[in-house]
Structure formats: C-alpha cells, structure tokens
Amino acid sequence: MDLLIVGAGFFGLTVAERAAAAGRKVMVIDRRHHIGGNAYSEDEPTTGIEVHRYGAHLFHTSNPTVWEYVNRFTTFTSYVHKVYTNHHGVVFPLPINLGTINQFFQAAFTPDEARAIVRESADEFDAKSARNLEERGIGLIGRPLYEAFIRDYTAKQWQTDPRDLPAEVISRLPVRYTYDNRYFNDTWEGLPTDGYTAWLERMADHPNIEVKLGVDYFDDTQPLHKRATVGQVPVVYTGPVDRYFDYAEGALSWRTLDFEEEVLEVGDFQGTSVMNYADAEVPYTRIHEFKHFHPERADRYPTDRTVIMREYSRFATREDEPYYPVGTAEDRAGLLAYRRLVEGEHDVHFGGRLGTYQYLDMHMAIGSALSMWSNRLA
Ligand code: FDA
C-alpha cells in the first residue's frame, strides 16, 4: 500500500483515483457501509426512485478543470435547479427575485421601482454595523421581505431567534431584479444521468484501489487504525479534524439534519423538487420530492406513487452526522489551534469538508482534492 485514504467521499475518492491512475496502490477505508460520503444515493426499494440519503445534492460548477474531470465518470442531465417557498399558504419563487417581489407586494414593479422599494425599506438599519442577524437582514433587503422569507426560516435552521445570532452568519442576501429564478449561477449544472452511486463507483473502479467499508479509523481492533498507520504510510484524512486529535482543543460545533421519508400514493405531491417552508408554524424547513430531479426518467418512475423527504435542522451532538459548520468565534479559535496541530502531523494530509471544518460544495471538494494530489502528493 502506497497511500491510505480515510473517507470514501468525493474528496477521498478523487485523491484515490488520481493516485491509482499514477500507479500507486491505494487503500480507502470508510466507517459507513457505502462509498460516496454525503453524496451517496440509492433507489427507494418500493418505487425505484433515486433518493439522496444525506440531503439533496445538485451538481454545479464554473471550474473547467473540475467539469472536464467529472465528465470522465458520468454524463449529466439538463436538470436546472429551482426552489420555491411556501409563505402563509402562498408559493413564491426563490432566490428573491422580481417575481417574488411583485407577487409579495401584489404589484408590477419594474426592476428600478423594485430596487427603490427595497432600498427604501432597508434604510432602517445599516447592514455593515448590524449588531445581529436580524438587523443585517433588514439592512440588506428591508423588513417586509426579511420577515416573510428570512426570519422564521433562519430561526428554524439555527433553532435560535435571529436577534440572538451574530450578523456574520449572513454576508449578503442576493436579490435579483429580473424574473430569473435559476438557483445556481454556475456555467454548468446537472445531475449524474445514472445516479451518484454509479458515478462514485466508477471513480473507485481501478485495480490499484481497494475499498474497505464499515472500518473506523479510530477503532484499534482493526489493522488500519490511526496508531498503526501514521508514520508508516502517507495518510489522507477526510474525517472530522477535532476527532483526529481526540478533541484536544474542544469539539467544533456543527448543525445536523433529520430526514423524514415517506412514500405517498399520489403521482405528484408538490410539482417541483424542493419546496421551502418559510413560516415558524411549520416545523420542517423544506420538502424534497425526488422524482422531480429526473423528469427524463418519467417512463420508468411510477405514475401513482412518489417519495418525499421532510427536512428538519438542529444542532449536532457528537453522535449525529455533522452537516454544516456553525463557525462561532469559539469554533474559529478552535480551528486555528487544530491547524497548528495539523502542521505537526507528519505525512498526514487533512482534506474535505470534515478535515478542514468548512462547507464545501461537491465541485469544491473535488477541486481541492485535485490540487492536493498535484501540489502535495504526486
Ligand atoms: P464526505 O462527508 O462526503 O465524506 C467523508 C467520509 O469520511 C464519510 O463517508 C465518512 O463516513 C468518512 N469518515 C469520517 N470519519 C471516519 C472515520 N473515523 N473512519 C472512516 N471513515 C470516516 N454539494 C453540492 O455541490 N451540491 C449540493 O446540492 C449539496 N447538497 C448538500 C446537502 C447537504 C445536506 C450537505 C450536508 C452537503 C451538501 N453538499 C452539496 C456538499 C457535499 O455533500 C460535499 O461537498 C461532499 O460531501 C464533500 O465530500 P467530502 O469527501 O469532503 O466529505
């Protein structure tokens, strides 16, 4: 074995694929029973509808190197992501755009008129000197739009009143003064034609790559554990950085999600893939309906059943899956302390969203794995 990779997510598999192609013998371990990390998907058994197990994953990138690389393993559909939100029983398009504003104010504002309305209502606070998230939100888009679309949704995401959240949680709230409601602005977007798992399996399919699942790096009873491997073989570690150092500098905080999946005896539940719920009265933040991610599969998906998933957000305990870094002042100080420890680890390379404690989209995880390979490991 020339390289041990801890974690079979996009970061770990990208490094594994590059190393194998360069002739290295690679071992990949993951404590889960499947590859793919959080991008893993599988068919719901009774309907055959592909479900993203750890929350909806939409691929998008403007990075030509990443786009060329990912196309070696999969083709992409022409899916374009759009999100809607239900506020007081009325559905509005997101991100906030001219359509949202005109529907909300029951008006036909031109782009300039809408800009003026937003600017005027945002006068109440100066976004730059805001003391909390609420003041910043109002300072950016004005009270009416903030209260309708941001306040309660944010409170549900963070289980915290936005007046008690630091202003830095949001730096900007994009408002589009056109009717364009494409969710992403990237050059390329789409979904893997035959699913995420087929894509991820093709990345791992190389005679130089061996994958062992259900193996925890910190389990001393298995041979590939931390104490037996560090210093013996180069290691790429994509698990949580605080766990690696046994929480020596404290636990970094994360938010997690709970998913409630249901198969419904109805052909189409909500007419779109993602519906947010903006109000406090509804406990979940959004509902995914997976068949809408693949309209091109209409002939093979059932017409009388559908799979939906309600998503709830909360702070993570150590036992939960870490999804989004919280990033309090304490977390930032902890991360700096961990970075100093990382520098002292000989031939252990920390990468991915858990290893670096930052939210990374898939294209960013793949891009940074390609850089780690060519700059540090090749
Ligand atoms: P990832 O978490 O995927 O993989 C790390 C792996 O390490 C896991 O499989 C884990 O089991 C393993 N591991 C950890 N500790 C271990 C140990 N001790 N021993 C062995 N194995 C261990 N991106 C995007 O581009 N579009 C999108 O729509 C979304 N949507 C989205 C929704 C949600 C809810 C989340 C949380 C994230 C997204 N993402 C996304 C981001 C995407 O999931 C992310 O970019 C990739 O998962 C990053 O891949 P990594 O390999 O870094 O981590």
Tab-separated table of C-alpha atoms and ligand atoms in Angstrom:
chain	number	residue	atom	x	y	z
A	1	MET	CA	0.000	0.000	0.000
A	2	ASP	CA	1.394	3.426	-1.022
A	3	LEU	CA	-1.404	5.611	0.331
A	4	LEU	CA	-4.149	5.215	2.933
A	5	ILE	CA	-7.261	7.325	2.471
A	6	VAL	CA	-9.698	7.722	5.342
A	7	GLY	CA	-13.141	8.552	3.944
A	8	ALA	CA	-14.711	7.462	0.638
A	9	GLY	CA	-16.485	10.766	-0.091
A	10	PHE	CA	-15.751	12.916	-3.137
A	11	PHE	CA	-12.523	14.216	-1.632
A	12	GLY	CA	-11.113	10.803	-0.747
A	13	LEU	CA	-12.213	9.142	-3.993
A	14	THR	CA	-10.758	11.936	-6.138
A	15	VAL	CA	-7.342	11.572	-4.497
A	16	ALA	CA	-7.657	7.773	-4.732
A	17	GLU	CA	-8.494	7.893	-8.436
A	18	ARG	CA	-5.611	10.247	-9.265
A	19	ALA	CA	-3.116	8.237	-7.218
A	20	ALA	CA	-4.260	4.927	-8.760
A	21	ALA	CA	-4.001	6.387	-12.261
A	22	ALA	CA	-0.413	7.392	-11.405
A	23	GLY	CA	0.415	3.793	-10.471
A	24	ARG	CA	0.114	3.987	-6.664
A	25	LYS	CA	-1.557	1.256	-4.630
A	26	VAL	CA	-4.325	2.898	-2.650
A	27	MET	CA	-6.395	1.688	0.295
A	28	VAL	CA	-9.623	3.583	1.025
A	29	ILE	CA	-11.486	2.984	4.271
A	30	ASP	CA	-14.849	4.347	5.372
A	31	ARG	CA	-16.792	3.688	8.517
A	32	ARG	CA	-20.083	3.749	6.636
A	33	HIS	CA	-21.357	0.735	4.700
A	34	HIS	CA	-21.274	2.527	1.356
A	35	ILE	CA	-18.935	4.752	-0.633
A	36	GLY	CA	-19.710	8.319	-1.650
A	37	GLY	CA	-19.872	10.079	1.704
A	38	ASN	CA	-22.745	12.522	1.854
A	39	ALA	CA	-23.330	12.431	-1.901
A	40	TYR	CA	-24.470	8.793	-1.693
A	41	SER	CA	-27.841	7.985	-3.241
A	42	GLU	CA	-29.860	4.805	-3.685
A	43	ASP	CA	-33.169	3.765	-5.182
A	44	GLU	CA	-36.068	3.708	-2.751
A	45	PRO	CA	-36.889	-0.037	-2.956
A	46	THR	CA	-40.658	0.059	-3.493
A	47	THR	CA	-40.720	2.795	-6.176
A	48	GLY	CA	-37.240	2.687	-7.740
A	49	ILE	CA	-36.989	6.461	-7.259
A	50	GLU	CA	-33.417	7.656	-6.578
A	51	VAL	CA	-33.174	9.201	-3.115
A	52	HIS	CA	-30.209	11.290	-1.922
A	53	ARG	CA	-29.661	9.742	1.511
A	54	TYR	CA	-27.950	12.738	3.131
A	55	GLY	CA	-29.998	15.554	1.606
A	56	ALA	CA	-30.486	16.799	-1.947
A	57	HIS	CA	-27.283	17.034	-3.992
A	58	LEU	CA	-27.217	19.188	-7.114
A	59	PHE	CA	-24.032	19.312	-9.097
A	60	HIS	CA	-22.912	22.725	-10.383
A	61	THR	CA	-19.548	24.292	-11.206
A	62	SER	CA	-17.856	27.043	-13.173
A	63	ASN	CA	-14.436	25.395	-12.855
A	64	PRO	CA	-13.420	23.948	-16.283
A	65	THR	CA	-10.831	21.588	-14.755
A	66	VAL	CA	-13.432	20.074	-12.407
A	67	TRP	CA	-16.057	19.895	-15.169
A	68	GLU	CA	-13.677	18.075	-17.511
A	69	TYR	CA	-12.636	15.722	-14.685
A	70	VAL	CA	-16.143	14.746	-13.536
A	71	ASN	CA	-17.258	14.096	-17.116
A	72	ARG	CA	-14.765	11.231	-17.278
A	73	PHE	CA	-17.015	9.282	-14.902
A	74	THR	CA	-20.555	10.338	-15.716
A	75	THR	CA	-22.710	12.304	-18.094
A	76	PHE	CA	-25.101	14.902	-16.715
A	77	THR	CA	-28.771	15.564	-17.351
A	78	SER	CA	-30.014	19.022	-18.307
A	79	TYR	CA	-31.724	19.488	-14.914
A	80	VAL	CA	-31.776	23.139	-13.811
A	81	HIS	CA	-32.382	23.640	-10.105
A	82	LYS	CA	-35.219	25.900	-8.967
A	83	VAL	CA	-36.565	26.344	-5.455
A	84	TYR	CA	-39.919	27.678	-4.271
A	85	THR	CA	-41.097	28.685	-0.828
A	86	ASN	CA	-44.448	28.477	0.898
A	87	HIS	CA	-45.244	31.576	2.999
A	88	HIS	CA	-48.675	31.864	4.647
A	89	GLY	CA	-50.035	29.284	2.223
A	90	VAL	CA	-48.858	31.079	-0.918
A	91	VAL	CA	-45.972	29.813	-3.059
A	92	PHE	CA	-43.205	32.234	-4.144
A	93	PRO	CA	-40.105	31.678	-6.303
A	94	LEU	CA	-36.619	31.836	-4.761
A	95	PRO	CA	-33.967	33.256	-4.595
A	96	ILE	CA	-35.834	36.533	-4.010
A	97	ASN	CA	-36.312	37.998	-7.479
A	98	LEU	CA	-38.618	40.380	-9.302
A	99	GLY	CA	-41.266	37.636	-9.460
A	100	THR	CA	-41.098	37.164	-5.660
A	101	ILE	CA	-41.268	40.910	-5.006
A	102	ASN	CA	-44.161	41.572	-7.368
A	103	GLN	CA	-46.142	38.623	-6.041
A	104	PHE	CA	-45.445	39.673	-2.455
A	105	PHE	CA	-46.459	43.328	-2.962
A	106	GLN	CA	-49.212	42.422	-5.473
A	107	ALA	CA	-47.546	44.808	-7.873
A	108	ALA	CA	-45.994	45.093	-11.320
A	109	PHE	CA	-42.812	46.973	-10.365
A	110	THR	CA	-40.146	47.479	-12.965
A	111	PRO	CA	-36.605	46.472	-11.913
A	112	ASP	CA	-35.804	50.099	-10.962
A	113	GLU	CA	-39.018	50.516	-8.979
A	114	ALA	CA	-38.361	47.270	-7.103
A	115	ARG	CA	-34.783	48.366	-6.372
A	116	ALA	CA	-36.098	51.649	-4.946
A	117	ILE	CA	-38.680	49.881	-2.742
A	118	VAL	CA	-36.056	47.513	-1.336
A	119	ARG	CA	-33.508	50.295	-0.814
A	120	GLU	CA	-36.067	52.446	0.987
A	121	SER	CA	-37.248	49.687	3.323
A	122	ALA	CA	-33.635	48.651	4.023
A	123	ASP	CA	-32.908	52.136	5.416
A	124	GLU	CA	-33.986	51.056	8.893
A	125	PHE	CA	-30.560	49.555	9.689
A	126	ASP	CA	-27.070	49.882	8.284
A	127	ALA	CA	-26.152	46.321	7.259
A	128	LYS	CA	-22.438	46.997	7.856
A	129	SER	CA	-22.813	47.959	11.516
A	130	ALA	CA	-25.654	45.494	12.292
A	131	ARG	CA	-25.488	44.014	15.801
A	132	ASN	CA	-27.229	40.753	14.944
A	133	LEU	CA	-28.563	38.730	12.022
A	134	GLU	CA	-31.983	40.377	12.104
A	135	GLU	CA	-30.558	43.902	11.797
A	136	ARG	CA	-28.307	42.800	8.956
A	137	GLY	CA	-31.166	41.050	7.164
A	138	ILE	CA	-33.371	44.139	7.393
A	139	GLY	CA	-30.426	46.362	6.417
A	140	LEU	CA	-29.932	44.266	3.280
A	141	ILE	CA	-33.468	43.691	1.973
A	142	GLY	CA	-35.866	45.635	4.218
A	143	ARG	CA	-38.238	44.452	6.921
A	144	PRO	CA	-41.185	43.118	4.830
A	145	LEU	CA	-39.131	40.708	2.698
A	146	TYR	CA	-36.872	39.808	5.631
A	147	GLU	CA	-39.805	38.931	7.895
A	148	ALA	CA	-41.584	36.915	5.201
A	149	PHE	CA	-38.729	34.913	3.725
A	150	ILE	CA	-35.692	35.009	6.032
A	151	ARG	CA	-36.637	35.447	9.711
A	152	ASP	CA	-38.534	32.272	10.568
A	153	TYR	CA	-36.668	30.069	8.105
A	154	THR	CA	-33.352	31.143	9.658
A	155	ALA	CA	-34.747	30.626	13.168
A	156	LYS	CA	-35.731	27.073	12.197
A	157	GLN	CA	-32.325	26.376	10.653
A	158	TRP	CA	-30.466	27.564	13.751
A	159	GLN	CA	-33.056	26.857	16.472
A	160	THR	CA	-32.228	30.391	17.549
A	161	ASP	CA	-34.003	33.743	17.306
A	162	PRO	CA	-32.148	35.702	14.565
A	163	ARG	CA	-31.808	38.593	17.053
A	164	ASP	CA	-29.531	36.278	19.037
A	165	LEU	CA	-27.472	35.170	16.028
A	166	PRO	CA	-24.298	37.013	15.027
A	167	ALA	CA	-24.661	39.291	11.985
A	168	GLU	CA	-21.760	37.437	10.290
A	169	VAL	CA	-23.967	34.389	9.684
A	170	ILE	CA	-25.116	36.197	6.542
A	171	SER	CA	-22.837	38.397	4.484
A	172	ARG	CA	-25.306	39.017	1.676
A	173	LEU	CA	-28.866	38.206	0.699
A	174	PRO	CA	-28.925	38.181	-3.072
A	175	VAL	CA	-31.949	39.840	-4.677
A	176	ARG	CA	-32.356	39.562	-8.439
A	177	TYR	CA	-34.146	42.346	-10.236
A	178	THR	CA	-35.151	40.055	-13.086
A	179	TYR	CA	-37.520	37.086	-13.242
A	180	ASP	CA	-34.576	34.665	-13.397
A	181	ASN	CA	-35.081	32.081	-10.645
A	182	ARG	CA	-32.323	29.632	-11.518
A	183	TYR	CA	-30.926	28.678	-8.138
A	184	PHE	CA	-27.270	28.453	-9.225
A	185	ASN	CA	-25.291	30.919	-11.326
A	186	ASP	CA	-22.687	28.422	-12.483
A	187	THR	CA	-21.648	27.710	-16.074
A	188	TRP	CA	-22.511	24.012	-15.776
A	189	GLU	CA	-25.126	22.196	-13.759
A	190	GLY	CA	-26.994	18.914	-13.921
A	191	LEU	CA	-27.499	15.586	-12.223
A	192	PRO	CA	-25.495	12.431	-12.943
A	193	THR	CA	-27.520	10.592	-15.599
A	194	ASP	CA	-27.421	7.205	-13.928
A	195	GLY	CA	-27.175	8.467	-10.354
A	196	TYR	CA	-24.496	9.480	-7.854
A	197	THR	CA	-23.572	5.983	-6.774
A	198	ALA	CA	-22.800	4.804	-10.332
A	199	TRP	CA	-20.569	7.887	-10.752
A	200	LEU	CA	-18.768	7.288	-7.440
A	201	GLU	CA	-18.320	3.578	-8.145
A	202	ARG	CA	-16.655	4.365	-11.477
A	203	MET	CA	-14.158	6.606	-9.664
A	204	ALA	CA	-13.240	3.747	-7.334
A	205	ASP	CA	-13.156	1.105	-10.068
A	206	HIS	CA	-9.405	0.656	-10.621
A	207	PRO	CA	-7.167	-2.362	-9.958
A	208	ASN	CA	-4.907	-0.157	-7.795
A	209	ILE	CA	-7.772	0.843	-5.473
A	210	GLU	CA	-9.034	-1.311	-2.641
A	211	VAL	CA	-12.036	-0.096	-0.626
A	212	LYS	CA	-12.868	-1.397	2.849
A	213	LEU	CA	-16.231	-0.343	4.244
A	214	GLY	CA	-17.505	-0.431	7.805
A	215	VAL	CA	-13.993	0.383	9.065
A	216	ASP	CA	-13.490	3.178	11.604
A	217	TYR	CA	-10.015	4.712	11.606
A	218	PHE	CA	-10.119	5.095	15.388
A	219	ASP	CA	-11.078	1.506	16.078
A	220	ASP	CA	-7.892	-0.075	17.476
A	221	THR	CA	-9.250	-3.568	16.885
A	222	GLN	CA	-8.896	-3.244	13.115
A	223	PRO	CA	-5.433	-3.214	11.477
A	224	LEU	CA	-5.716	0.108	9.587
A	225	HIS	CA	-6.215	2.291	12.665
A	226	LYS	CA	-4.534	5.585	13.367
A	227	ARG	CA	-1.697	4.459	15.668
A	228	ALA	CA	-0.783	1.574	13.346
A	229	THR	CA	-0.587	3.688	10.188
A	230	VAL	CA	0.585	7.265	10.918
A	231	GLY	CA	4.284	7.485	10.109
A	232	GLN	CA	4.160	4.106	8.310
A	233	VAL	CA	2.319	5.202	5.167
A	234	PRO	CA	1.128	8.582	3.826
A	235	VAL	CA	-2.434	9.207	5.018
A	236	VAL	CA	-5.161	11.402	3.526
A	237	TYR	CA	-7.658	12.025	6.312
A	238	THR	CA	-11.135	13.358	5.463
A	239	GLY	CA	-12.900	12.719	8.790
A	240	PRO	CA	-13.552	15.423	11.422
A	241	VAL	CA	-10.337	17.244	12.372
A	242	ASP	CA	-11.280	17.533	16.082
A	243	ARG	CA	-11.947	13.790	16.307
A	244	TYR	CA	-8.491	13.037	14.874
A	245	PHE	CA	-6.871	14.881	17.808
A	246	ASP	CA	-9.286	13.364	20.304
A	247	TYR	CA	-10.967	16.764	20.829
A	248	ALA	CA	-7.795	18.121	22.456
A	249	GLU	CA	-8.780	21.706	21.568
A	250	GLY	CA	-12.500	21.185	22.208
A	251	ALA	CA	-15.303	19.977	19.933
A	252	LEU	CA	-16.055	22.133	16.876
A	253	SER	CA	-19.788	22.735	16.531
A	254	TRP	CA	-21.956	21.559	13.649
A	255	ARG	CA	-25.562	21.622	12.595
A	256	THR	CA	-27.188	18.389	11.529
A	257	LEU	CA	-30.380	17.487	9.685
A	258	ASP	CA	-33.103	14.959	10.395
A	259	PHE	CA	-34.871	13.481	7.388
A	260	GLU	CA	-38.364	12.047	7.425
A	261	GLU	CA	-39.002	9.991	4.305
A	262	GLU	CA	-42.436	8.957	3.109
A	263	VAL	CA	-43.779	7.086	0.079
A	264	LEU	CA	-47.123	8.629	-0.907
A	265	GLU	CA	-49.866	7.071	-3.020
A	266	VAL	CA	-50.003	10.089	-5.303
A	267	GLY	CA	-48.338	10.663	-8.657
A	268	ASP	CA	-47.122	14.172	-7.880
A	269	PHE	CA	-47.094	15.715	-4.406
A	270	GLN	CA	-45.803	19.246	-4.948
A	271	GLY	CA	-44.994	19.672	-8.639
A	272	THR	CA	-41.334	20.533	-8.006
A	273	SER	CA	-38.214	19.069	-6.395
A	274	VAL	CA	-37.735	21.419	-3.424
A	275	MET	CA	-40.369	23.423	-1.542
A	276	ASN	CA	-39.162	25.529	1.391
A	277	TYR	CA	-41.479	26.367	4.276
A	278	ALA	CA	-40.745	29.916	5.371
A	279	ASP	CA	-43.011	30.136	8.434
A	280	ALA	CA	-42.426	29.236	12.091
A	281	GLU	CA	-45.682	27.234	12.363
A	282	VAL	CA	-44.312	24.512	10.072
A	283	PRO	CA	-41.580	22.646	11.963
A	284	TYR	CA	-39.604	21.432	8.932
A	285	THR	CA	-37.531	23.698	6.692
A	286	ARG	CA	-38.282	22.047	3.359
A	287	ILE	CA	-39.707	19.067	1.496
A	288	HIS	CA	-37.851	17.274	-1.287
A	289	GLU	CA	-39.745	15.280	-3.889
A	290	PHE	CA	-37.131	13.172	-5.602
A	291	LYS	CA	-38.859	12.190	-8.845
A	292	HIS	CA	-38.672	15.827	-9.989
A	293	PHE	CA	-34.869	15.687	-10.058
A	294	HIS	CA	-35.164	13.296	-13.025
A	295	PRO	CA	-38.032	14.246	-15.346
A	296	GLU	CA	-36.223	12.262	-18.068
A	297	ARG	CA	-36.969	9.070	-16.081
A	298	ALA	CA	-40.745	9.573	-16.344
A	299	ASP	CA	-41.146	6.319	-18.292
A	300	ARG	CA	-39.537	4.268	-15.545
A	301	TYR	CA	-40.771	6.017	-12.404
A	302	PRO	CA	-44.273	5.136	-11.123
A	303	THR	CA	-47.079	7.499	-12.062
A	304	ASP	CA	-49.180	6.734	-8.963
A	305	ARG	CA	-46.543	6.974	-6.214
A	306	THR	CA	-43.861	9.406	-5.113
A	307	VAL	CA	-41.139	9.729	-2.458
A	308	ILE	CA	-40.913	12.860	-0.321
A	309	MET	CA	-38.490	13.799	2.429
A	310	ARG	CA	-39.140	16.437	5.071
A	311	GLU	CA	-36.001	18.108	6.378
A	312	TYR	CA	-35.531	19.366	9.959
A	313	SER	CA	-32.475	21.270	11.136
A	314	ARG	CA	-30.827	21.286	14.581
A	315	PHE	CA	-27.516	21.494	16.435
A	316	ALA	CA	-25.495	18.285	16.227
A	317	THR	CA	-24.302	16.247	19.176
A	318	ARG	CA	-21.175	14.093	18.845
A	319	GLU	CA	-23.330	11.111	17.836
A	320	ASP	CA	-25.023	12.978	14.945
A	321	GLU	CA	-23.833	13.351	11.358
A	322	PRO	CA	-22.039	16.719	11.130
A	323	TYR	CA	-23.505	18.656	8.156
A	324	TYR	CA	-22.874	22.400	8.343
A	325	PRO	CA	-20.080	24.033	10.377
A	326	VAL	CA	-21.562	26.545	12.850
A	327	GLY	CA	-18.438	28.717	12.957
A	328	THR	CA	-18.858	30.650	16.226
A	329	ALA	CA	-15.922	32.759	17.485
A	330	GLU	CA	-15.034	29.807	19.721
A	331	ASP	CA	-15.080	27.436	16.710
A	332	ARG	CA	-12.789	29.748	14.776
A	333	ALA	CA	-10.291	29.855	17.640
A	334	GLY	CA	-10.522	26.059	17.979
A	335	LEU	CA	-9.923	25.610	14.267
A	336	LEU	CA	-6.753	27.739	14.422
A	337	ALA	CA	-5.497	25.572	17.286
A	338	TYR	CA	-6.251	22.416	15.281
A	339	ARG	CA	-4.454	23.843	12.248
A	340	ARG	CA	-1.310	24.156	14.379
A	341	LEU	CA	-1.675	20.505	15.401
A	342	VAL	CA	-2.224	19.511	11.753
A	343	GLU	CA	1.103	21.124	10.815
A	344	GLY	CA	2.840	18.862	13.325
A	345	GLU	CA	1.396	15.641	11.889
A	346	HIS	CA	3.992	14.064	9.649
A	347	ASP	CA	2.676	12.847	6.276
A	348	VAL	CA	-0.985	13.109	7.245
A	349	HIS	CA	-2.930	15.287	4.801
A	350	PHE	CA	-6.222	16.731	6.028
A	351	GLY	CA	-8.848	17.419	3.393
A	352	GLY	CA	-12.538	17.610	2.584
A	353	ARG	CA	-15.321	19.308	4.474
A	354	LEU	CA	-14.774	17.498	7.793
A	355	GLY	CA	-10.979	17.520	7.704
A	356	THR	CA	-10.870	21.283	7.153
A	357	TYR	CA	-14.086	22.267	9.001
A	358	GLN	CA	-15.642	24.184	6.149
A	359	TYR	CA	-18.726	23.829	3.985
A	360	LEU	CA	-17.620	22.635	0.544
A	361	ASP	CA	-19.851	22.038	-2.429
A	362	MET	CA	-19.018	18.876	-4.376
A	363	HIS	CA	-17.132	20.739	-7.071
A	364	MET	CA	-15.048	22.478	-4.379
A	365	ALA	CA	-14.256	19.180	-2.632
A	366	ILE	CA	-13.222	17.650	-5.975
A	367	GLY	CA	-11.221	20.758	-6.974
A	368	SER	CA	-9.353	20.880	-3.692
A	369	ALA	CA	-8.632	17.115	-3.860
A	370	LEU	CA	-7.189	17.570	-7.371
A	371	SER	CA	-4.960	20.371	-6.008
A	372	MET	CA	-3.842	18.310	-3.025
A	373	TRP	CA	-2.900	15.497	-5.377
A	374	SER	CA	-0.909	17.609	-7.795
A	375	ASN	CA	0.664	20.015	-5.271
A	376	ARG	CA	1.428	17.774	-2.326
A	377	LEU	CA	1.115	14.078	-3.103
A	378	ALA	CA	2.020	13.466	-6.750
B	1	FDA	P1	-17.943	13.471	2.923
B	1	FDA	O1	-18.588	13.796	4.222
B	1	FDA	O2	-18.815	13.242	1.755
B	1	FDA	O3	-17.035	12.185	3.114
B	1	FDA	C1	-16.269	11.950	4.274
B	1	FDA	C2	-16.287	10.469	4.565
B	1	FDA	O4	-15.373	10.200	5.646
B	1	FDA	C3	-17.646	9.954	5.015
B	1	FDA	O5	-18.083	8.934	4.149
B	1	FDA	C4	-17.392	9.444	6.422
B	1	FDA	O6	-18.142	8.270	6.730
B	1	FDA	C5	-15.906	9.144	6.392
B	1	FDA	N1	-15.317	9.132	7.731
B	1	FDA	C6	-15.402	10.080	8.675
B	1	FDA	N2	-14.774	9.707	9.792
B	1	FDA	C7	-14.260	8.474	9.548
B	1	FDA	C8	-13.513	7.543	10.326
B	1	FDA	N3	-13.176	7.790	11.602
B	1	FDA	N4	-13.146	6.361	9.767
B	1	FDA	C9	-13.507	6.073	8.490
B	1	FDA	N5	-14.218	6.923	7.710
B	1	FDA	C10	-14.598	8.102	8.230
B	1	FDA	N6	-22.788	19.954	-2.585
B	1	FDA	C11	-23.148	20.353	-3.834
B	1	FDA	O7	-22.276	20.603	-4.668
B	1	FDA	N7	-24.472	20.463	-4.167
B	1	FDA	C12	-25.474	20.193	-3.286
B	1	FDA	O8	-26.647	20.303	-3.616
B	1	FDA	C13	-25.107	19.772	-1.970
B	1	FDA	N8	-26.056	19.480	-1.058
B	1	FDA	C14	-25.699	19.166	0.227
B	1	FDA	C15	-26.694	18.934	1.176
B	1	FDA	C16	-26.329	18.638	2.474
B	1	FDA	C17	-27.402	18.388	3.494
B	1	FDA	C18	-24.974	18.601	2.848
B	1	FDA	C19	-24.561	18.332	4.270
B	1	FDA	C20	-23.980	18.796	1.900
B	1	FDA	C21	-24.334	19.086	0.585
B	1	FDA	N9	-23.361	19.271	-0.384
B	1	FDA	C22	-23.743	19.669	-1.648
B	1	FDA	C23	-21.925	19.139	-0.067
B	1	FDA	C24	-21.357	17.759	-0.347
B	1	FDA	O9	-22.006	16.800	0.455
B	1	FDA	C25	-19.851	17.795	-0.048
B	1	FDA	O10	-19.229	18.636	-0.975
B	1	FDA	C26	-19.168	16.469	-0.115
B	1	FDA	O11	-19.808	15.563	0.734
B	1	FDA	C27	-17.736	16.627	0.315
B	1	FDA	O12	-17.065	15.427	0.229
B	1	FDA	P2	-16.027	15.005	1.348
B	1	FDA	O13	-15.331	13.825	0.813
B	1	FDA	O14	-15.210	16.165	1.773
B	1	FDA	O15	-16.907	14.632	2.649
